[in-house]
Amino acid sequence: MSDHKANIIDGKAIAQTIRSEIAAEVHRLSQTYAKVPGLAVVIVGKRKDSLSYVNMKRKACAEVGFRSIDLDLPEDVSESDLISKVHELNADPEVHGILVQLPLPKHINEEKVLIEISLEKDVDGFHPLNIGKLAMKGRDPLFVPCTPKGCIELLSRSGISIKGKNAVVVGRSNIVGLPVSLLLLKEDATVTVVHSRTKDPESIIRNADIVIAAAGQARMIKGSWIKPGAAVIDVGTNSVDDPSRKSGYRLVGDVHFEEACQVAGWCTPVPGGVGPMTVAMLLQNTLEGAKRVIEK
């Protein structure tokens, strides 16, 4: 193997820059209008992973000067009670963004709850009308889903142009794969989506100038699958056994990072690549929503 090393795209550092920009803007709003953005984070039950995500989001709110509205509901809350809480938040003028932490308990229909979030406060960007506008030429959604938006931001802040490039998205979920492929199209890339039924994914990925991996399969994409000089954004977060760690496991992406770095032009690490950007984009979406209201 050659001693080529890809440029590492440091999502942590880029996210920190964005947070600083947001904090400066919040300060300006506070000085000019005596108002700051408000983000309501709703969590149902006590799932450990959800709790740690929510705490991270609440901490990020405090860091940039947002008002954080915390709603912790019991596991057995009824679907109708949860929806009426969402309606209360929709009606609260101090709330500019509403985030309902997923997954919800089995007895609650997620789609029914998400569709009740006001379009103007859908900072997760998952409302069918926001996704629908994202899919249409010449239309812009009020909010773009945070992780896909973060992927595009990582490329643009790393000076990687998207226009006219061959982009391959691995995975077609509603949360990442589908919206990120729509965003790449909006940026004038030629987009191919590889999924579980795709024949010979390797040869398709090998033609990509930009690879966005969001399949949820540990190290599925080998270094030999990467086109020399390609930009690789790895959204996957998978735990693999590692007896040398105190926890007994470590996190890896959907791309074999060490191998990819010997071929690619740019690569995101896992963790520390896309993850921090998701929270930064959530803050950015909330700020945008707040400005639409405050600066009216």
Tab-separated table of C-alpha atoms in Angstrom:
chain	number	residue	atom	x	y	z
A	1	MET	CA	0.000	0.000	0.000
A	2	SER	CA	1.159	3.544	-0.690
A	3	ASP	CA	1.801	5.953	2.165
A	4	HIS	CA	-1.048	8.181	0.919
A	5	LYS	CA	-3.162	9.622	3.726
A	6	ALA	CA	-6.586	11.195	3.213
A	7	ASN	CA	-7.393	14.620	4.626
A	8	ILE	CA	-9.402	14.019	7.777
A	9	ILE	CA	-12.660	16.001	7.902
A	10	ASP	CA	-12.912	16.982	11.561
A	11	GLY	CA	-16.646	17.220	12.267
A	12	LYS	CA	-16.025	18.213	15.883
A	13	ALA	CA	-13.977	21.271	14.905
A	14	ILE	CA	-16.376	22.317	12.120
A	15	ALA	CA	-19.381	21.899	14.448
A	16	GLN	CA	-17.630	24.022	17.080
A	17	THR	CA	-17.096	26.811	14.519
A	18	ILE	CA	-20.800	26.678	13.601
A	19	ARG	CA	-21.810	26.792	17.274
A	20	SER	CA	-19.669	29.915	17.753
A	21	GLU	CA	-21.393	31.551	14.767
A	22	ILE	CA	-24.798	30.635	16.223
A	23	ALA	CA	-23.872	31.969	19.690
A	24	ALA	CA	-22.853	35.309	18.127
A	25	GLU	CA	-26.180	35.515	16.274
A	26	VAL	CA	-28.147	34.638	19.451
A	27	HIS	CA	-26.298	37.434	21.265
A	28	ARG	CA	-27.303	39.857	18.495
A	29	LEU	CA	-30.989	38.789	18.696
A	30	SER	CA	-30.910	39.143	22.465
A	31	GLN	CA	-29.389	42.648	22.259
A	32	THR	CA	-31.646	43.863	19.436
A	33	TYR	CA	-35.000	42.245	20.244
A	34	ALA	CA	-34.554	41.029	23.851
A	35	LYS	CA	-35.524	37.533	22.619
A	36	VAL	CA	-33.601	34.295	22.132
A	37	PRO	CA	-34.454	31.075	20.262
A	38	GLY	CA	-36.384	28.469	22.259
A	39	LEU	CA	-36.049	24.730	21.596
A	40	ALA	CA	-38.456	22.231	23.163
A	41	VAL	CA	-37.033	18.732	23.541
A	42	VAL	CA	-39.606	16.046	24.313
A	43	ILE	CA	-38.525	12.645	25.567
A	44	VAL	CA	-40.807	9.729	26.425
A	45	GLY	CA	-39.499	7.067	28.811
A	46	LYS	CA	-35.988	6.366	30.022
A	47	ARG	CA	-34.091	4.765	27.116
A	48	LYS	CA	-30.389	5.222	27.898
A	49	ASP	CA	-29.332	6.124	24.340
A	50	SER	CA	-32.224	8.584	23.978
A	51	LEU	CA	-31.458	10.183	27.348
A	52	SER	CA	-27.804	10.718	26.422
A	53	TYR	CA	-28.796	12.256	23.039
A	54	VAL	CA	-31.316	14.542	24.736
A	55	ASN	CA	-28.843	15.649	27.414
A	56	MET	CA	-26.315	16.436	24.686
A	57	LYS	CA	-28.913	18.549	22.831
A	58	ARG	CA	-29.930	20.389	26.008
A	59	LYS	CA	-26.307	21.091	26.879
A	60	ALA	CA	-25.715	22.430	23.354
A	61	CYS	CA	-28.712	24.762	23.773
A	62	ALA	CA	-27.231	26.221	26.955
A	63	GLU	CA	-23.839	26.652	25.274
A	64	VAL	CA	-25.196	28.865	22.461
A	65	GLY	CA	-27.636	30.804	24.652
A	66	PHE	CA	-30.916	29.169	23.604
A	67	ARG	CA	-33.816	28.754	25.967
A	68	SER	CA	-34.306	25.005	26.428
A	69	ILE	CA	-37.833	23.772	27.198
A	70	ASP	CA	-37.569	20.287	28.671
A	71	LEU	CA	-40.494	17.888	28.597
A	72	ASP	CA	-39.823	14.474	30.157
A	73	LEU	CA	-42.854	12.218	29.864
A	74	PRO	CA	-43.388	8.764	31.392
A	75	GLU	CA	-43.029	5.617	29.256
A	76	ASP	CA	-46.778	4.902	29.567
A	77	VAL	CA	-47.996	8.337	28.410
A	78	SER	CA	-50.914	7.914	25.995
A	79	GLU	CA	-50.607	8.885	22.352
A	80	SER	CA	-53.378	11.485	22.752
A	81	ASP	CA	-51.671	13.068	25.788
A	82	LEU	CA	-48.385	13.293	23.903
A	83	ILE	CA	-50.138	14.914	20.929
A	84	SER	CA	-51.862	17.458	23.183
A	85	LYS	CA	-48.428	18.360	24.675
A	86	VAL	CA	-47.160	18.908	21.122
A	87	HIS	CA	-50.178	21.169	20.447
A	88	GLU	CA	-49.349	23.220	23.574
A	89	LEU	CA	-45.781	23.691	22.316
A	90	ASN	CA	-47.098	24.631	18.840
A	91	ALA	CA	-49.130	27.410	20.485
A	92	ASP	CA	-46.279	28.717	22.685
A	93	PRO	CA	-44.700	31.798	21.039
A	94	GLU	CA	-41.478	31.300	23.058
A	95	VAL	CA	-40.914	27.912	21.379
A	96	HIS	CA	-39.325	28.142	17.908
A	97	GLY	CA	-38.394	24.490	17.477
A	98	ILE	CA	-39.908	21.198	18.681
A	99	LEU	CA	-37.967	17.973	18.780
A	100	VAL	CA	-39.619	14.697	19.767
A	101	GLN	CA	-36.847	12.201	20.511
A	102	LEU	CA	-37.268	8.948	18.570
A	103	PRO	CA	-37.872	6.053	18.903
A	104	LEU	CA	-41.134	6.386	20.827
A	105	PRO	CA	-42.591	3.485	22.861
A	106	LYS	CA	-44.372	0.774	20.819
A	107	HIS	CA	-47.903	1.895	21.767
A	108	ILE	CA	-47.402	5.300	20.123
A	109	ASN	CA	-47.569	5.823	16.355
A	110	GLU	CA	-44.518	7.970	15.546
A	111	GLU	CA	-45.921	9.254	12.262
A	112	LYS	CA	-49.127	10.436	13.939
A	113	VAL	CA	-47.107	12.414	16.483
A	114	LEU	CA	-44.572	13.921	14.035
A	115	ILE	CA	-47.274	15.171	11.666
A	116	GLU	CA	-48.800	17.156	14.556
A	117	ILE	CA	-45.635	19.272	14.973
A	118	SER	CA	-46.210	22.698	13.431
A	119	LEU	CA	-44.435	22.997	10.077
A	120	GLU	CA	-42.834	26.267	11.308
A	121	LYS	CA	-41.328	24.440	14.308
A	122	ASP	CA	-40.303	21.151	12.655
A	123	VAL	CA	-36.566	21.658	13.272
A	124	ASP	CA	-35.902	17.947	12.673
A	125	GLY	CA	-37.156	18.473	9.109
A	126	PHE	CA	-39.177	15.220	9.119
A	127	HIS	CA	-42.651	16.639	8.407
A	128	PRO	CA	-43.957	15.122	5.126
A	129	LEU	CA	-44.437	18.651	3.710
A	130	ASN	CA	-40.801	19.554	4.435
A	131	ILE	CA	-39.542	16.308	2.864
A	132	GLY	CA	-41.960	16.794	-0.065
A	133	LYS	CA	-40.612	20.286	-0.802
A	134	LEU	CA	-37.059	18.949	-0.532
A	135	ALA	CA	-37.946	16.478	-3.314
A	136	MET	CA	-39.308	19.173	-5.644
A	137	LYS	CA	-37.243	21.233	-8.060
A	138	GLY	CA	-37.391	24.961	-7.366
A	139	ARG	CA	-38.978	24.503	-3.926
A	140	ASP	CA	-37.279	24.856	-0.565
A	141	PRO	CA	-38.423	23.238	2.663
A	142	LEU	CA	-38.643	25.376	5.804
A	143	PHE	CA	-36.227	22.922	7.456
A	144	VAL	CA	-33.819	20.287	6.136
A	145	PRO	CA	-33.186	17.105	8.232
A	146	CYS	CA	-30.165	17.673	10.476
A	147	THR	CA	-27.832	14.761	9.638
A	148	PRO	CA	-28.162	15.127	5.818
A	149	LYS	CA	-27.730	18.908	6.154
A	150	GLY	CA	-24.596	18.247	8.235
A	151	CYS	CA	-23.150	15.980	5.507
A	152	ILE	CA	-23.501	18.722	2.872
A	153	GLU	CA	-22.074	21.313	5.279
A	154	LEU	CA	-19.012	19.110	5.929
A	155	LEU	CA	-18.348	18.899	2.181
A	156	SER	CA	-18.818	22.609	1.560
A	157	ARG	CA	-16.731	23.754	4.559
A	158	SER	CA	-13.959	21.377	3.476
A	159	GLY	CA	-13.881	23.048	0.056
A	160	ILE	CA	-15.220	19.981	-1.784
A	161	SER	CA	-17.394	20.980	-4.729
A	162	ILE	CA	-20.486	18.852	-5.401
A	163	LYS	CA	-21.654	20.268	-8.744
A	164	GLY	CA	-21.341	17.774	-11.595
A	165	LYS	CA	-19.767	15.088	-9.372
A	166	ASN	CA	-20.828	11.436	-9.202
A	167	ALA	CA	-22.259	10.926	-5.716
A	168	VAL	CA	-23.224	7.555	-4.273
A	169	VAL	CA	-25.444	7.329	-1.196
A	170	VAL	CA	-25.343	3.954	0.568
A	171	GLY	CA	-28.678	3.417	2.354
A	172	ARG	CA	-32.171	4.778	1.713
A	173	SER	CA	-33.642	5.534	5.151
A	174	ASN	CA	-36.097	8.410	5.640
A	175	ILE	CA	-33.721	9.946	8.176
A	176	VAL	CA	-30.469	10.029	6.162
A	177	GLY	CA	-30.231	8.157	2.849
A	178	LEU	CA	-33.298	9.549	1.094
A	179	PRO	CA	-32.996	13.223	2.172
A	180	VAL	CA	-29.214	13.369	1.605
A	181	SER	CA	-29.673	12.043	-1.945
A	182	LEU	CA	-32.271	14.806	-2.565
A	183	LEU	CA	-29.884	17.444	-1.171
A	184	LEU	CA	-27.051	16.214	-3.429
A	185	LEU	CA	-29.414	16.478	-6.423
A	186	LYS	CA	-30.223	20.067	-5.405
A	187	GLU	CA	-26.464	20.726	-5.416
A	188	ASP	CA	-26.267	19.414	-9.023
A	189	ALA	CA	-24.562	16.083	-8.325
A	190	THR	CA	-25.396	12.949	-10.346
A	191	VAL	CA	-26.770	10.690	-7.629
A	192	THR	CA	-26.975	6.898	-7.307
A	193	VAL	CA	-28.543	5.240	-4.263
A	194	VAL	CA	-27.131	1.847	-3.271
A	195	HIS	CA	-29.301	-0.316	-0.987
A	196	SER	CA	-29.761	-3.885	0.216
A	197	ARG	CA	-31.192	-5.053	-3.133
A	198	THR	CA	-28.509	-3.372	-5.289
A	199	LYS	CA	-26.501	-5.764	-7.455
A	200	ASP	CA	-22.710	-5.307	-7.301
A	201	PRO	CA	-22.591	-2.261	-4.993
A	202	GLU	CA	-18.784	-2.360	-5.078
A	203	SER	CA	-18.504	-1.386	-8.759
A	204	ILE	CA	-21.040	1.456	-8.304
A	205	ILE	CA	-19.247	2.874	-5.243
A	206	ARG	CA	-15.903	2.650	-7.051
A	207	ASN	CA	-17.137	5.241	-9.578
A	208	ALA	CA	-18.126	7.776	-6.920
A	209	ASP	CA	-16.380	11.125	-6.422
A	210	ILE	CA	-18.437	11.501	-3.233
A	211	VAL	CA	-19.584	8.593	-1.035
A	212	ILE	CA	-22.111	9.116	1.760
A	213	ALA	CA	-22.388	5.894	3.755
A	214	ALA	CA	-25.545	5.435	5.841
A	215	ALA	CA	-26.283	1.722	5.719
A	216	GLY	CA	-25.797	0.769	9.374
A	217	GLN	CA	-23.351	-2.070	8.614
A	218	ALA	CA	-19.982	-2.036	10.314
A	219	ARG	CA	-17.074	-1.561	7.889
A	220	MET	CA	-19.122	-2.727	4.928
A	221	ILE	CA	-17.249	-0.443	2.497
A	222	LYS	CA	-13.642	-1.525	2.028
A	223	GLY	CA	-10.728	0.638	0.939
A	224	SER	CA	-10.623	-1.216	-2.400
A	225	TRP	CA	-14.169	0.045	-3.105
A	226	ILE	CA	-13.103	3.705	-2.956
A	227	LYS	CA	-12.081	5.735	-6.009
A	228	PRO	CA	-8.675	7.402	-5.451
A	229	GLY	CA	-9.176	10.978	-4.242
A	230	ALA	CA	-12.898	10.546	-3.445
A	231	ALA	CA	-14.584	12.338	-0.524
A	232	VAL	CA	-16.044	9.868	1.983
A	233	ILE	CA	-18.660	10.954	4.548
A	234	ASP	CA	-19.426	8.126	6.973
A	235	VAL	CA	-22.747	8.464	8.822
A	236	GLY	CA	-22.684	4.918	10.238
A	237	THR	CA	-22.223	4.361	13.957
A	238	ASN	CA	-21.867	0.667	14.791
A	239	SER	CA	-20.471	-0.937	17.922
A	240	VAL	CA	-17.998	-3.811	17.500
A	241	ASP	CA	-16.453	-5.977	20.227
A	242	ASP	CA	-13.138	-4.698	21.526
A	243	PRO	CA	-11.839	-6.540	24.622
A	244	SER	CA	-9.017	-3.979	24.977
A	245	ARG	CA	-11.598	-1.284	25.871
A	246	LYS	CA	-13.069	-0.899	29.345
A	247	SER	CA	-16.572	-0.874	27.811
A	248	GLY	CA	-15.784	-4.047	25.827
A	249	TYR	CA	-16.690	-2.370	22.537
A	250	ARG	CA	-15.798	0.545	20.270
A	251	LEU	CA	-17.624	2.524	17.610
A	252	VAL	CA	-16.850	2.136	13.914
A	253	GLY	CA	-18.493	3.483	10.764
A	254	ASP	CA	-19.934	1.819	7.662
A	255	VAL	CA	-16.569	2.435	5.956
A	256	HIS	CA	-13.335	0.642	6.847
A	257	PHE	CA	-11.679	3.896	7.940
A	258	GLU	CA	-8.015	2.791	7.978
A	259	GLU	CA	-8.259	1.257	4.501
A	260	ALA	CA	-10.279	4.163	3.060
A	261	CYS	CA	-7.727	6.710	4.316
A	262	GLN	CA	-5.073	5.110	2.111
A	263	VAL	CA	-7.132	5.796	-1.023
A	264	ALA	CA	-9.626	8.609	-0.439
A	265	GLY	CA	-8.921	12.324	-0.721
A	266	TRP	CA	-11.072	13.173	2.317
A	267	CYS	CA	-12.545	10.997	5.056
A	268	THR	CA	-14.659	11.511	8.182
A	269	PRO	CA	-13.748	9.555	11.311
A	270	VAL	CA	-16.273	7.690	13.505
A	271	PRO	CA	-16.945	8.983	16.092
A	272	GLY	CA	-16.217	12.700	15.643
A	273	GLY	CA	-17.249	13.126	12.012
A	274	VAL	CA	-20.950	13.515	11.275
A	275	GLY	CA	-22.300	13.112	14.847
A	276	PRO	CA	-21.345	16.557	16.212
A	277	MET	CA	-22.683	18.147	13.005
A	278	THR	CA	-26.179	16.751	13.579
A	279	VAL	CA	-26.530	18.705	16.830
A	280	ALA	CA	-24.988	21.834	15.233
A	281	MET	CA	-27.533	21.653	12.390
A	282	LEU	CA	-30.383	21.224	14.896
A	283	LEU	CA	-29.238	24.457	16.550
A	284	GLN	CA	-28.917	26.152	13.157
A	285	ASN	CA	-32.444	25.078	12.151
A	286	THR	CA	-33.828	26.390	15.460
A	287	LEU	CA	-32.026	29.704	14.978
A	288	GLU	CA	-33.473	30.016	11.446
A	289	GLY	CA	-36.978	29.280	12.761
A	290	ALA	CA	-36.571	31.832	15.554
A	291	LYS	CA	-35.305	34.544	13.188
A	292	ARG	CA	-38.343	34.088	10.927
A	293	VAL	CA	-40.539	34.927	13.940
A	294	ILE	CA	-38.409	37.444	15.893
A	295	GLU	CA	-37.297	39.558	12.927
A	296	LYS	CA	-40.725	39.687	11.287
